[in-house]
Amino acid sequence: PLSRPSHDARNFNMATARSTRATNAKRARSAQADLEATPGQRRLSRRRFDDDNNGEGAARAGELWDAETEGGGGKRGVDDGGGEDFDDDESAKETVAEARLRMAKQYLAEVQAELATAAGGAAAEAATGEDARELARRLHDDALEARGYATRRVAADVSRRLGSTAMQPLRTAAPHHLSVTALSLSPNDEHACFSCAKDGSVARTDLETGSFDVLVTYASLVASAQPTQRGPLHGRGRDASALAIHPSGNLLAFAGGDHVVRLWDARGGTVVASMTGHRGRVTGVAFAEDGLNVYSCSADRTVKQWSTSQRSYVDTLYGHTSDVLCIDGCGAGAGVGRVVTGGMDGTTRLWKVAEEKQLILRSQGPSVQSRSVDAISSLSSSEWVTGSDDGTLTLWTSTKKKGQRVDMAHEVITPQQPALFGGDAGSASAWVQSVTACPGADLVASGAGDGKVRLWRVGDAGDTLSAEHGGGSGGVAKSKHLVAIPALASVNGFANALAITRDATRLVCGIGQEPRLGRWGRINDASNGVAVYNL
């Protein structure tokens, strides 16, 4: 039989094991530090060790550090005794802190140049006095706006410039054969607008010239699909009813009646992913603020989350009891994974995906029963506006259960054709088909089938209300509300999609002979296309 080890032997083995673990941990930390350090810092560390033996470590280290960090040019080097310089790639030796500093300096230079151009003079290297205060104010406002804490006041200026005139289209384009269903403005190019239509096509339109390029057609999608997927494609709807663009402007997401969410690469000009999982028509898509995920809503009553990097399915969000008709990502400062949706169950919901929570708000209108929420647009991280099929426009906030609504935001007109659901053809023209908000501003637009796009200002609490604004004769608003701007944009057809440029100078409208998600009405003399209005 084996004898038990003595007490001294056990202590010796335990001490050896502790020493080995400590040594391994020290080596791991050293290796990690080596990986995170730049080439110059690793060389400096070795120099310190060598020079400390001669008592010259501190002085030599200071000289090497100064030589390593001096200047900002493309080539930097340290003499290695033999007269040779090392030259590494700039991205390999730029740390995270250095990258942030470089981007901050670049942003500061752009703001200074912009302010100097506005003042009519050249940019000075060091701003003083009034220029310095203006620069500080601009940086402060930009920081608040990026976090979603500030709102640009542009609606009053737009109202003063336009007056009470009826705006006519500045230019129009017809990149689609059937009704336009969705559009989105490029964050990189202020003149580029992407749109999709019921014929299954996706197009890019230049807002300045009116020229367009058809990027995707349904026939090309069928031809490029795998043989096992062509059967389901032919057996489902061919329309494209949802579209959104990535915050970087390099990726486009679109979907429709074939239940598939596709990602299109703007640089390569090809469809890079086709993600399946929905069991009904996809009615809306929206990218998260960080661009890492894209969300889609569908007639199968679900909201699905997809990864843009992995190009795969992530999660399904349940809650709606009927078709989900619209979706939008929350504004700046909303945090990771927050979207708002609306559906035929008469509810609008704020989804906190990371926390696995949802805030349910029920729409209220002139009638007792809940109405379908057909359009939605985010104003900020906690505010959004919705449009319903009874003509109601509602401003919501995450801190209150009741929204501030505007009844009959659009007029009921005599229909061009007797049609539709219950026989009351006139009410169909007042259904709010689309809403949009100017990013980070207080300007909102809504569209329907009454031939007009209406503009609204988001009023603050404490404003005086008038009868024409739906607040009675006088009184003070207790919360934020929508105030009508007299100017209107004339539209020949259904205003199925809207977008406002960030500088609030252009309004873009997607027009169709038929409504966005149905065929319950039709305006025969309307033209399908994209119209641009000057604000």
Coordinates of C-alpha atoms in Angstrom, one line a residue:
P1 CA 0.0 0.0 0.0
L2 CA 1.1 3.6 -0.7
S3 CA 2.1 5.5 2.3
R4 CA 0.4 8.9 3.0
P5 CA 2.7 11.9 2.3
S6 CA 4.1 13.6 5.3
H7 CA 2.8 17.0 6.6
D8 CA 5.9 18.8 5.3
A9 CA 5.6 17.2 1.9
R10 CA 2.0 18.4 1.6
N11 CA 2.9 21.9 2.6
F12 CA 5.8 21.9 0.0
N13 CA 3.4 20.7 -2.8
M14 CA 0.8 23.4 -1.9
A15 CA 3.5 26.1 -1.9
T16 CA 4.8 25.0 -5.2
A17 CA 1.3 25.0 -6.7
R18 CA 0.7 28.5 -5.5
S19 CA 4.0 29.7 -6.9
T20 CA 3.2 28.1 -10.2
R21 CA -0.2 29.8 -10.4
A22 CA 1.2 33.2 -9.5
T23 CA 3.9 32.8 -12.2
N24 CA 1.4 31.8 -14.8
A25 CA -0.9 34.7 -13.9
K26 CA 2.0 37.2 -14.1
R27 CA 3.0 35.8 -17.5
A28 CA -0.7 36.1 -18.7
R29 CA -0.9 39.8 -17.6
S30 CA 2.4 40.5 -19.2
A31 CA 1.3 38.9 -22.5
Q32 CA -2.0 40.9 -22.4
A33 CA -0.2 44.1 -21.8
D34 CA 2.1 43.3 -24.7
L35 CA -0.9 42.8 -27.0
E36 CA -2.5 46.0 -26.0
A37 CA 0.6 48.1 -26.2
T38 CA 1.8 49.9 -29.3
P39 CA 5.1 48.8 -30.9
G40 CA 6.9 51.9 -29.5
Q41 CA 5.6 51.1 -25.9
R42 CA 6.9 47.5 -26.1
R43 CA 10.3 48.8 -27.3
L44 CA 10.3 51.3 -24.5
S45 CA 9.5 48.6 -21.9
R46 CA 12.5 46.6 -23.1
R47 CA 14.7 49.6 -23.1
R48 CA 13.8 50.4 -19.5
F49 CA 14.7 46.9 -18.4
D50 CA 18.1 47.1 -20.1
D51 CA 19.0 50.6 -19.0
D52 CA 18.0 50.1 -15.3
N53 CA 21.0 47.8 -15.0
N54 CA 23.2 50.8 -15.6
G55 CA 21.2 53.2 -13.5
E56 CA 20.1 55.3 -16.5
G57 CA 16.6 53.9 -16.9
A58 CA 14.6 57.0 -15.9
A59 CA 16.5 59.4 -18.1
R60 CA 16.6 57.1 -21.1
A61 CA 12.9 56.2 -20.8
G62 CA 12.0 59.9 -20.8
E63 CA 14.0 60.5 -23.9
L64 CA 12.5 57.5 -25.7
W65 CA 8.9 58.5 -24.7
D66 CA 9.4 62.1 -26.0
A67 CA 10.8 60.7 -29.2
E68 CA 7.9 58.2 -29.5
T69 CA 5.1 60.7 -29.0
E70 CA 6.4 63.9 -30.6
G71 CA 4.9 65.2 -33.8
G72 CA 1.7 64.1 -35.5
G73 CA 3.0 63.2 -39.0
G74 CA 2.6 60.0 -40.8
K75 CA 6.0 58.5 -40.0
R76 CA 7.3 58.2 -36.5
G77 CA 10.4 56.3 -35.3
V78 CA 12.9 55.8 -32.5
D79 CA 16.6 55.3 -33.1
D80 CA 17.6 51.8 -32.1
G81 CA 21.3 52.4 -31.8
G82 CA 22.1 51.1 -35.2
G83 CA 20.6 54.0 -37.0
E84 CA 17.5 52.1 -38.2
D85 CA 14.0 53.4 -37.8
F86 CA 10.9 51.3 -37.4
D87 CA 7.8 52.2 -39.5
D88 CA 4.5 50.5 -38.7
D89 CA 1.1 51.0 -40.1
E90 CA -0.8 54.0 -38.6
S91 CA -3.8 52.0 -37.6
A92 CA -1.7 49.4 -35.8
K93 CA -0.1 51.9 -33.5
E94 CA -3.1 54.2 -32.9
T95 CA -4.7 53.5 -29.6
V96 CA -8.4 54.0 -28.8
A97 CA -7.7 57.2 -26.9
E98 CA -5.6 58.6 -29.9
A99 CA -8.4 57.7 -32.3
R100 CA -10.9 59.6 -30.1
L101 CA -8.6 62.6 -29.9
R102 CA -8.1 62.6 -33.7
M103 CA -11.8 62.4 -34.4
A104 CA -12.5 65.2 -31.8
K105 CA -10.0 67.5 -33.4
Q106 CA -11.5 66.8 -36.9
Y107 CA -15.0 67.5 -35.6
L108 CA -13.8 70.7 -33.9
A109 CA -12.2 71.9 -37.1
E110 CA -15.4 71.2 -39.1
V111 CA -17.5 73.2 -36.7
Q112 CA -15.0 76.1 -36.7
A113 CA -15.0 76.2 -40.5
E114 CA -18.8 76.1 -40.6
L115 CA -19.1 78.9 -38.1
A116 CA -16.5 80.9 -40.0
T117 CA -18.4 80.4 -43.3
A118 CA -21.6 81.5 -41.7
A119 CA -19.9 84.7 -40.4
G120 CA -18.4 85.4 -43.8
G121 CA -14.8 85.2 -42.6
A122 CA -11.9 82.8 -42.5
A123 CA -11.5 80.3 -39.7
A124 CA -9.1 81.4 -37.1
E125 CA -6.7 79.0 -35.4
A126 CA -7.8 80.2 -31.9
A127 CA -11.2 81.6 -31.4
T128 CA -11.6 84.4 -28.9
G129 CA -14.4 86.4 -27.4
E130 CA -17.7 86.1 -29.1
D131 CA -16.4 83.4 -31.5
A132 CA -15.3 81.2 -28.6
R133 CA -18.8 81.6 -26.9
E134 CA -20.5 80.7 -30.1
L135 CA -18.3 77.7 -30.6
A136 CA -19.0 76.5 -27.1
R137 CA -22.7 76.9 -27.5
R138 CA -22.7 75.0 -30.7
L139 CA -20.7 72.1 -29.2
H140 CA -23.0 72.1 -26.2
D141 CA -26.2 72.0 -28.4
D142 CA -24.7 69.2 -30.6
A143 CA -23.9 67.1 -27.5
L144 CA -27.4 67.5 -26.1
E145 CA -29.0 66.7 -29.5
A146 CA -26.8 63.6 -29.9
R147 CA -28.0 62.3 -26.5
G148 CA -31.6 63.1 -27.3
Y149 CA -31.9 65.8 -24.6
A150 CA -32.4 68.8 -26.9
T151 CA -34.8 69.6 -29.8
R152 CA -34.0 72.0 -32.6
R153 CA -36.7 74.7 -33.1
V154 CA -37.3 74.7 -36.8
A155 CA -41.1 74.5 -37.2
A156 CA -41.6 78.2 -36.4
D157 CA -39.1 79.2 -39.1
V158 CA -40.7 76.9 -41.7
S159 CA -44.2 78.3 -40.8
R160 CA -43.0 81.8 -41.2
R161 CA -41.3 81.2 -44.5
L162 CA -44.2 79.2 -46.1
G163 CA -47.1 81.3 -44.7
S164 CA -50.4 79.8 -45.7
T165 CA -49.6 78.8 -49.3
A166 CA -50.3 75.5 -50.9
M167 CA -46.9 74.1 -51.9
Q168 CA -46.5 72.5 -55.3
P169 CA -43.8 69.8 -56.1
L170 CA -40.4 71.2 -56.8
R171 CA -39.7 68.2 -58.9
T172 CA -41.0 64.6 -59.4
A173 CA -39.6 61.3 -60.4
A174 CA -41.3 58.0 -61.4
P175 CA -38.9 55.2 -60.7
H176 CA -41.8 52.7 -60.1
H177 CA -44.7 51.3 -62.1
L178 CA -47.0 50.8 -59.1
S179 CA -47.7 52.7 -55.9
V180 CA -44.8 53.8 -53.7
T181 CA -45.0 52.2 -50.3
A182 CA -41.9 53.3 -48.3
L183 CA -38.9 55.6 -48.6
S184 CA -35.8 56.6 -46.6
L185 CA -33.2 59.4 -46.9
S186 CA -29.5 58.5 -47.0
P187 CA -27.5 59.7 -44.0
N188 CA -24.4 60.1 -46.2
D189 CA -25.8 61.8 -49.2
E190 CA -28.4 64.6 -48.6
H191 CA -29.6 64.3 -52.2
A192 CA -30.2 60.5 -52.2
C193 CA -33.6 59.0 -51.5
F194 CA -34.3 55.2 -51.6
S195 CA -37.8 54.0 -52.2
C196 CA -39.8 50.7 -52.8
A197 CA -43.1 50.0 -54.4
K198 CA -45.9 47.4 -54.9
D199 CA -44.1 46.2 -58.1
G200 CA -41.3 44.8 -55.9
S201 CA -38.7 47.3 -57.0
V202 CA -36.2 49.3 -55.0
A203 CA -34.9 52.6 -56.5
R204 CA -32.5 55.4 -55.7
T205 CA -33.6 59.0 -56.7
D206 CA -31.5 62.1 -56.8
L207 CA -33.5 64.8 -55.1
E208 CA -31.7 67.6 -56.9
T209 CA -32.0 66.4 -60.5
G210 CA -34.9 64.0 -60.3
S211 CA -32.9 61.2 -62.0
F212 CA -33.2 57.7 -60.6
D213 CA -31.7 54.2 -60.8
V214 CA -33.7 51.0 -60.2
L215 CA -31.5 48.9 -57.9
V216 CA -33.6 45.8 -57.4
T217 CA -36.6 44.2 -59.2
Y218 CA -38.6 41.3 -58.2
A219 CA -37.6 39.4 -61.3
S220 CA -33.9 39.8 -60.3
L221 CA -34.7 38.5 -56.8
V222 CA -36.3 35.3 -58.2
A223 CA -33.5 34.8 -60.6
S224 CA -30.9 35.1 -57.9
A225 CA -32.7 32.9 -55.4
Q226 CA -31.8 29.3 -54.7
P227 CA -33.9 26.7 -56.6
T228 CA -35.5 25.6 -53.3
Q229 CA -36.6 29.1 -52.6
R230 CA -38.1 30.0 -55.9
G231 CA -41.3 28.1 -55.3
P232 CA -42.3 30.1 -52.1
L233 CA -41.3 33.3 -53.9
H234 CA -43.7 32.7 -56.8
G235 CA -46.5 31.7 -54.4
R236 CA -46.4 34.9 -52.3
G237 CA -46.9 38.6 -52.8
R238 CA -44.4 40.3 -55.0
D239 CA -44.7 43.8 -53.5
A240 CA -42.1 45.6 -51.4
S241 CA -43.9 47.3 -48.5
A242 CA -41.1 48.2 -46.1
L243 CA -37.7 49.8 -46.4
A244 CA -35.0 51.3 -44.0
I245 CA -31.4 52.4 -44.4
H246 CA -28.5 51.7 -42.0
P247 CA -27.2 54.7 -39.9
S248 CA -23.9 54.3 -41.9
G249 CA -25.7 54.6 -45.2
N250 CA -24.0 51.4 -46.5
L251 CA -26.8 48.9 -45.9
L252 CA -30.4 48.9 -47.0
A253 CA -33.1 46.6 -45.6
F254 CA -36.3 45.9 -47.5
A255 CA -39.1 43.4 -47.3
G256 CA -42.7 42.7 -48.4
G257 CA -45.3 40.2 -49.3
D258 CA -42.8 37.2 -49.7
H259 CA -42.2 37.2 -45.9
V260 CA -38.4 37.7 -46.4
V261 CA -36.2 40.5 -45.0
R262 CA -33.3 41.3 -47.3
L263 CA -30.1 43.3 -46.8
W264 CA -28.7 45.1 -49.8
D265 CA -25.1 46.4 -49.9
A266 CA -25.0 49.9 -51.2
R267 CA -21.3 49.7 -52.0
G268 CA -21.4 46.4 -53.8
G269 CA -24.9 46.8 -55.3
T270 CA -26.0 43.3 -54.4
V271 CA -28.3 41.5 -52.0
V272 CA -26.0 40.1 -49.3
A273 CA -28.6 38.4 -47.0
S274 CA -32.1 37.0 -47.3
M275 CA -33.5 36.3 -43.8
T276 CA -36.6 34.2 -43.4
G277 CA -38.8 33.5 -40.4
H278 CA -42.0 35.6 -40.8
R279 CA -45.3 33.8 -41.5
G280 CA -47.0 36.8 -43.0
R281 CA -46.4 39.9 -45.0
V282 CA -43.6 42.1 -43.6
T283 CA -45.1 45.6 -43.1
G284 CA -42.2 47.5 -41.7
V285 CA -38.4 47.4 -41.0
A286 CA -36.2 49.7 -38.8
F287 CA -32.6 49.7 -37.8
A288 CA -31.5 50.1 -34.2
E289 CA -29.7 53.4 -33.3
D290 CA -26.3 51.6 -33.2
G291 CA -27.0 49.7 -36.4
L292 CA -26.1 46.3 -35.0
N293 CA -29.7 45.0 -35.3
V294 CA -32.6 45.5 -37.7
Y295 CA -36.2 44.9 -36.6
S296 CA -39.2 43.9 -38.7
C297 CA -42.9 43.8 -38.0
S298 CA -45.4 41.6 -39.8
A299 CA -49.0 40.6 -40.3
D300 CA -48.2 37.4 -38.3
R301 CA -48.5 39.6 -35.2
T302 CA -44.8 39.5 -34.3
V303 CA -41.8 41.7 -34.3
K304 CA -38.5 40.0 -35.1
Q305 CA -34.9 41.0 -34.4
W306 CA -32.1 40.3 -36.8
S307 CA -28.4 40.7 -36.5
T308 CA -26.8 42.9 -39.3
S309 CA -23.3 41.6 -38.7
Q310 CA -24.2 37.9 -38.5
R311 CA -27.1 38.3 -40.9
S312 CA -29.2 35.9 -39.0
Y313 CA -32.3 35.6 -36.7
V314 CA -31.9 36.8 -33.1
D315 CA -35.3 36.9 -31.3
T316 CA -39.1 37.3 -31.7
L317 CA -41.1 39.8 -29.7
Y318 CA -44.7 38.8 -28.9
G319 CA -47.5 41.0 -27.6
H320 CA -49.7 42.4 -30.4
T321 CA -53.0 40.6 -30.8
S322 CA -53.4 41.5 -34.5
D323 CA -51.4 42.6 -37.5
V324 CA -48.4 44.8 -36.7
L325 CA -48.5 47.6 -39.4
C326 CA -45.7 50.0 -38.6
I327 CA -42.4 50.2 -36.8
D328 CA -39.7 52.8 -36.1
G329 CA -36.4 52.9 -34.1
C330 CA -36.3 55.3 -31.1
G331 CA -34.3 58.5 -31.5
A332 CA -30.9 59.5 -30.2
G333 CA -30.1 58.5 -26.7
A334 CA -32.7 55.8 -26.5
G335 CA -30.2 53.1 -25.5
V336 CA -29.6 49.7 -27.1
G337 CA -32.7 47.9 -28.6
R338 CA -35.6 50.2 -28.3
V339 CA -38.3 50.4 -31.0
V340 CA -41.9 51.6 -31.2
T341 CA -44.7 49.8 -33.1
G342 CA -48.4 50.1 -34.0
G343 CA -51.0 47.6 -35.1
M344 CA -54.5 46.8 -36.0
D345 CA -55.2 46.0 -32.3
G346 CA -55.4 49.7 -31.7
T347 CA -52.2 49.8 -29.5
T348 CA -48.8 51.4 -29.9
R349 CA -46.0 49.8 -28.0
L350 CA -42.5 50.8 -26.8
W351 CA -40.2 47.7 -26.8
K352 CA -37.3 47.6 -24.4
V353 CA -35.6 44.6 -26.0
A354 CA -32.6 44.4 -23.7
E355 CA -34.8 44.6 -20.6
E356 CA -37.4 42.3 -22.1
K357 CA -40.2 44.8 -21.4
Q358 CA -42.9 46.5 -23.4
L359 CA -45.0 49.6 -22.7
I360 CA -48.5 49.3 -24.0
L361 CA -50.5 52.4 -24.9
R362 CA -54.0 52.2 -26.4
S363 CA -55.1 54.6 -29.1
Q364 CA -58.2 56.7 -28.5
G365 CA -60.3 58.4 -31.1
P366 CA -63.7 60.0 -31.7
S367 CA -65.3 56.5 -31.6
V368 CA -65.6 54.2 -28.6
Q369 CA -63.7 51.3 -30.2
S370 CA -59.9 51.3 -30.7
R371 CA -58.7 52.2 -34.1
S372 CA -55.9 50.7 -36.2
V373 CA -52.5 52.4 -35.9
D374 CA -51.2 52.6 -39.5
A375 CA -48.2 54.9 -39.3
I376 CA -45.6 55.8 -36.7
S377 CA -42.5 58.0 -36.4
S378 CA -40.1 58.6 -33.5
L379 CA -39.4 62.1 -32.4
S380 CA -36.9 61.4 -29.6
S381 CA -35.9 58.6 -27.2
S382 CA -39.2 59.0 -25.3
E383 CA -41.7 60.6 -27.8
W384 CA -43.3 59.5 -31.0
V385 CA -46.3 60.3 -33.2
T386 CA -48.9 57.9 -34.8
G387 CA -51.6 58.1 -37.4
S388 CA -54.8 56.0 -37.4
D389 CA -57.4 54.9 -39.9
D390 CA -60.0 57.3 -38.4
G391 CA -57.9 60.3 -39.3
T392 CA -56.5 60.8 -35.8
L393 CA -52.9 62.0 -35.2
T394 CA -51.5 61.4 -31.7
L395 CA -48.4 62.5 -29.9
W396 CA -47.2 59.9 -27.4
T397 CA -44.7 60.1 -24.6
S398 CA -43.3 57.2 -22.5
T399 CA -44.2 58.9 -19.2
K400 CA -48.0 59.2 -19.9
K401 CA -50.6 56.6 -20.7
K402 CA -52.8 59.0 -22.7
G403 CA -51.5 60.7 -25.9
Q404 CA -52.3 64.2 -27.1
R405 CA -54.5 63.6 -30.2
V406 CA -55.7 65.7 -33.1
D407 CA -59.1 64.4 -34.3
M408 CA -59.7 64.4 -38.1
A409 CA -56.2 65.7 -39.0
H410 CA -57.1 65.1 -42.6
E411 CA -60.4 65.8 -44.4
V412 CA -63.1 63.5 -45.7
I413 CA -63.6 64.1 -49.4
T414 CA -65.9 62.6 -52.0
P415 CA -64.2 59.5 -53.4
Q416 CA -63.1 59.2 -57.0
Q417 CA -64.5 55.6 -57.0
P418 CA -67.2 54.0 -55.0
A419 CA -65.4 51.3 -53.1
L420 CA -64.5 49.8 -50.0
F421 CA -64.9 48.3 -46.7
G422 CA -68.2 49.2 -45.2
G423 CA -69.5 51.3 -48.1
D424 CA -68.5 54.6 -46.6
A425 CA -66.0 55.6 -49.3
G426 CA -65.5 59.1 -48.1
S427 CA -63.8 58.2 -44.8
A428 CA -61.1 56.3 -46.6
S429 CA -59.5 59.6 -47.8
A430 CA -58.9 60.6 -44.2
W431 CA -57.0 57.5 -43.2
V432 CA -53.5 58.7 -42.1
Q433 CA -51.2 56.7 -44.4
S434 CA -47.8 58.1 -43.3
V435 CA -46.2 60.3 -40.7
T436 CA -42.6 61.5 -40.3
A437 CA -40.6 63.7 -38.0
C438 CA -37.6 65.9 -38.8
P439 CA -34.6 64.2 -37.0
G440 CA -34.0 66.0 -33.7
A441 CA -36.4 68.8 -34.4
D442 CA -40.0 69.9 -33.6
L443 CA -41.4 69.5 -37.1
V444 CA -43.9 66.7 -38.1
A445 CA -45.6 65.9 -41.4
S446 CA -48.6 63.6 -42.0
G447 CA -50.2 62.3 -45.3
A448 CA -53.4 60.7 -46.3
G449 CA -55.6 60.3 -49.4
D450 CA -57.2 63.7 -49.3
G451 CA -54.6 65.2 -51.6
K452 CA -52.7 67.1 -48.9
V453 CA -49.6 66.7 -46.8
R454 CA -50.0 68.6 -43.5
L455 CA -47.2 70.1 -41.4
W456 CA -47.3 70.2 -37.6
R457 CA -45.3 71.9 -34.8
V458 CA -44.7 70.1 -31.6
G459 CA -45.7 72.6 -29.0
D460 CA -44.4 72.7 -25.4
A461 CA -46.3 72.5 -22.2
G462 CA -47.3 76.0 -21.1
D463 CA -48.1 77.3 -24.6
T464 CA -51.4 79.2 -25.1
L465 CA -53.9 77.2 -27.2
S466 CA -56.3 78.7 -29.7
A467 CA -59.6 77.4 -31.1
E468 CA -58.0 76.7 -34.5
H469 CA -55.4 74.5 -32.9
G470 CA -57.9 72.3 -31.2
G471 CA -57.4 73.7 -27.7
G472 CA -60.6 75.7 -27.2
S473 CA -60.8 79.4 -27.0
G474 CA -57.6 80.1 -24.9
G475 CA -56.2 78.0 -22.2
V476 CA -52.7 76.7 -21.4
A477 CA -51.4 73.4 -22.6
K478 CA -50.5 71.0 -19.8
S479 CA -48.2 68.8 -21.9
K480 CA -46.6 68.7 -25.4
H481 CA -49.1 68.8 -28.2
L482 CA -49.4 69.2 -32.0
V483 CA -50.1 72.6 -33.6
A484 CA -51.1 72.8 -37.2
I485 CA -48.9 74.8 -39.6
P486 CA -51.1 76.6 -42.2
A487 CA -49.0 75.6 -45.2
L488 CA -50.0 72.5 -47.1
A489 CA -48.4 70.4 -49.8
S490 CA -50.6 69.3 -52.6
V491 CA -50.4 65.7 -53.6
N492 CA -52.2 64.0 -56.5
G493 CA -52.7 60.5 -54.9
F494 CA -52.2 58.7 -51.7
A495 CA -49.3 60.1 -49.6
N496 CA -48.0 56.6 -48.6
A497 CA -44.5 57.6 -47.4
L498 CA -42.9 60.8 -46.1
A499 CA -39.4 62.0 -45.1
I500 CA -38.0 65.4 -44.1
T501 CA -34.3 66.2 -44.5
R502 CA -32.3 66.9 -41.4
D503 CA -31.9 70.6 -42.2
A504 CA -35.6 70.9 -42.7
T505 CA -35.3 72.3 -46.2
R506 CA -36.9 69.5 -48.2
L507 CA -40.0 67.4 -47.8
V508 CA -40.1 64.1 -49.8
C509 CA -43.3 62.3 -50.4
G510 CA -43.9 58.8 -51.9
I511 CA -47.2 58.9 -53.9
G512 CA -49.4 56.1 -55.2
Q513 CA -52.7 55.4 -56.9
E514 CA -53.5 53.0 -54.0
P515 CA -53.0 53.0 -50.3
R516 CA -49.8 51.5 -48.8
L517 CA -51.1 48.2 -47.5
G518 CA -54.3 47.6 -49.4
R519 CA -56.4 48.2 -52.5
W520 CA -59.5 49.5 -50.8
G521 CA -59.3 52.8 -52.7
R522 CA -57.9 54.0 -56.0
I523 CA -57.3 57.4 -57.6
N524 CA -57.0 56.7 -61.3
D525 CA -55.5 60.0 -62.4
A526 CA -52.7 59.9 -59.8
S527 CA -49.1 59.2 -60.7
N528 CA -46.9 56.7 -58.9
G529 CA -43.6 58.3 -57.9
V530 CA -41.6 60.5 -55.6
A531 CA -42.2 64.2 -55.2
V532 CA -39.9 66.8 -53.6
Y533 CA -41.2 69.9 -51.9
N534 CA -39.2 73.0 -50.9
L535 CA -39.6 74.0 -47.2

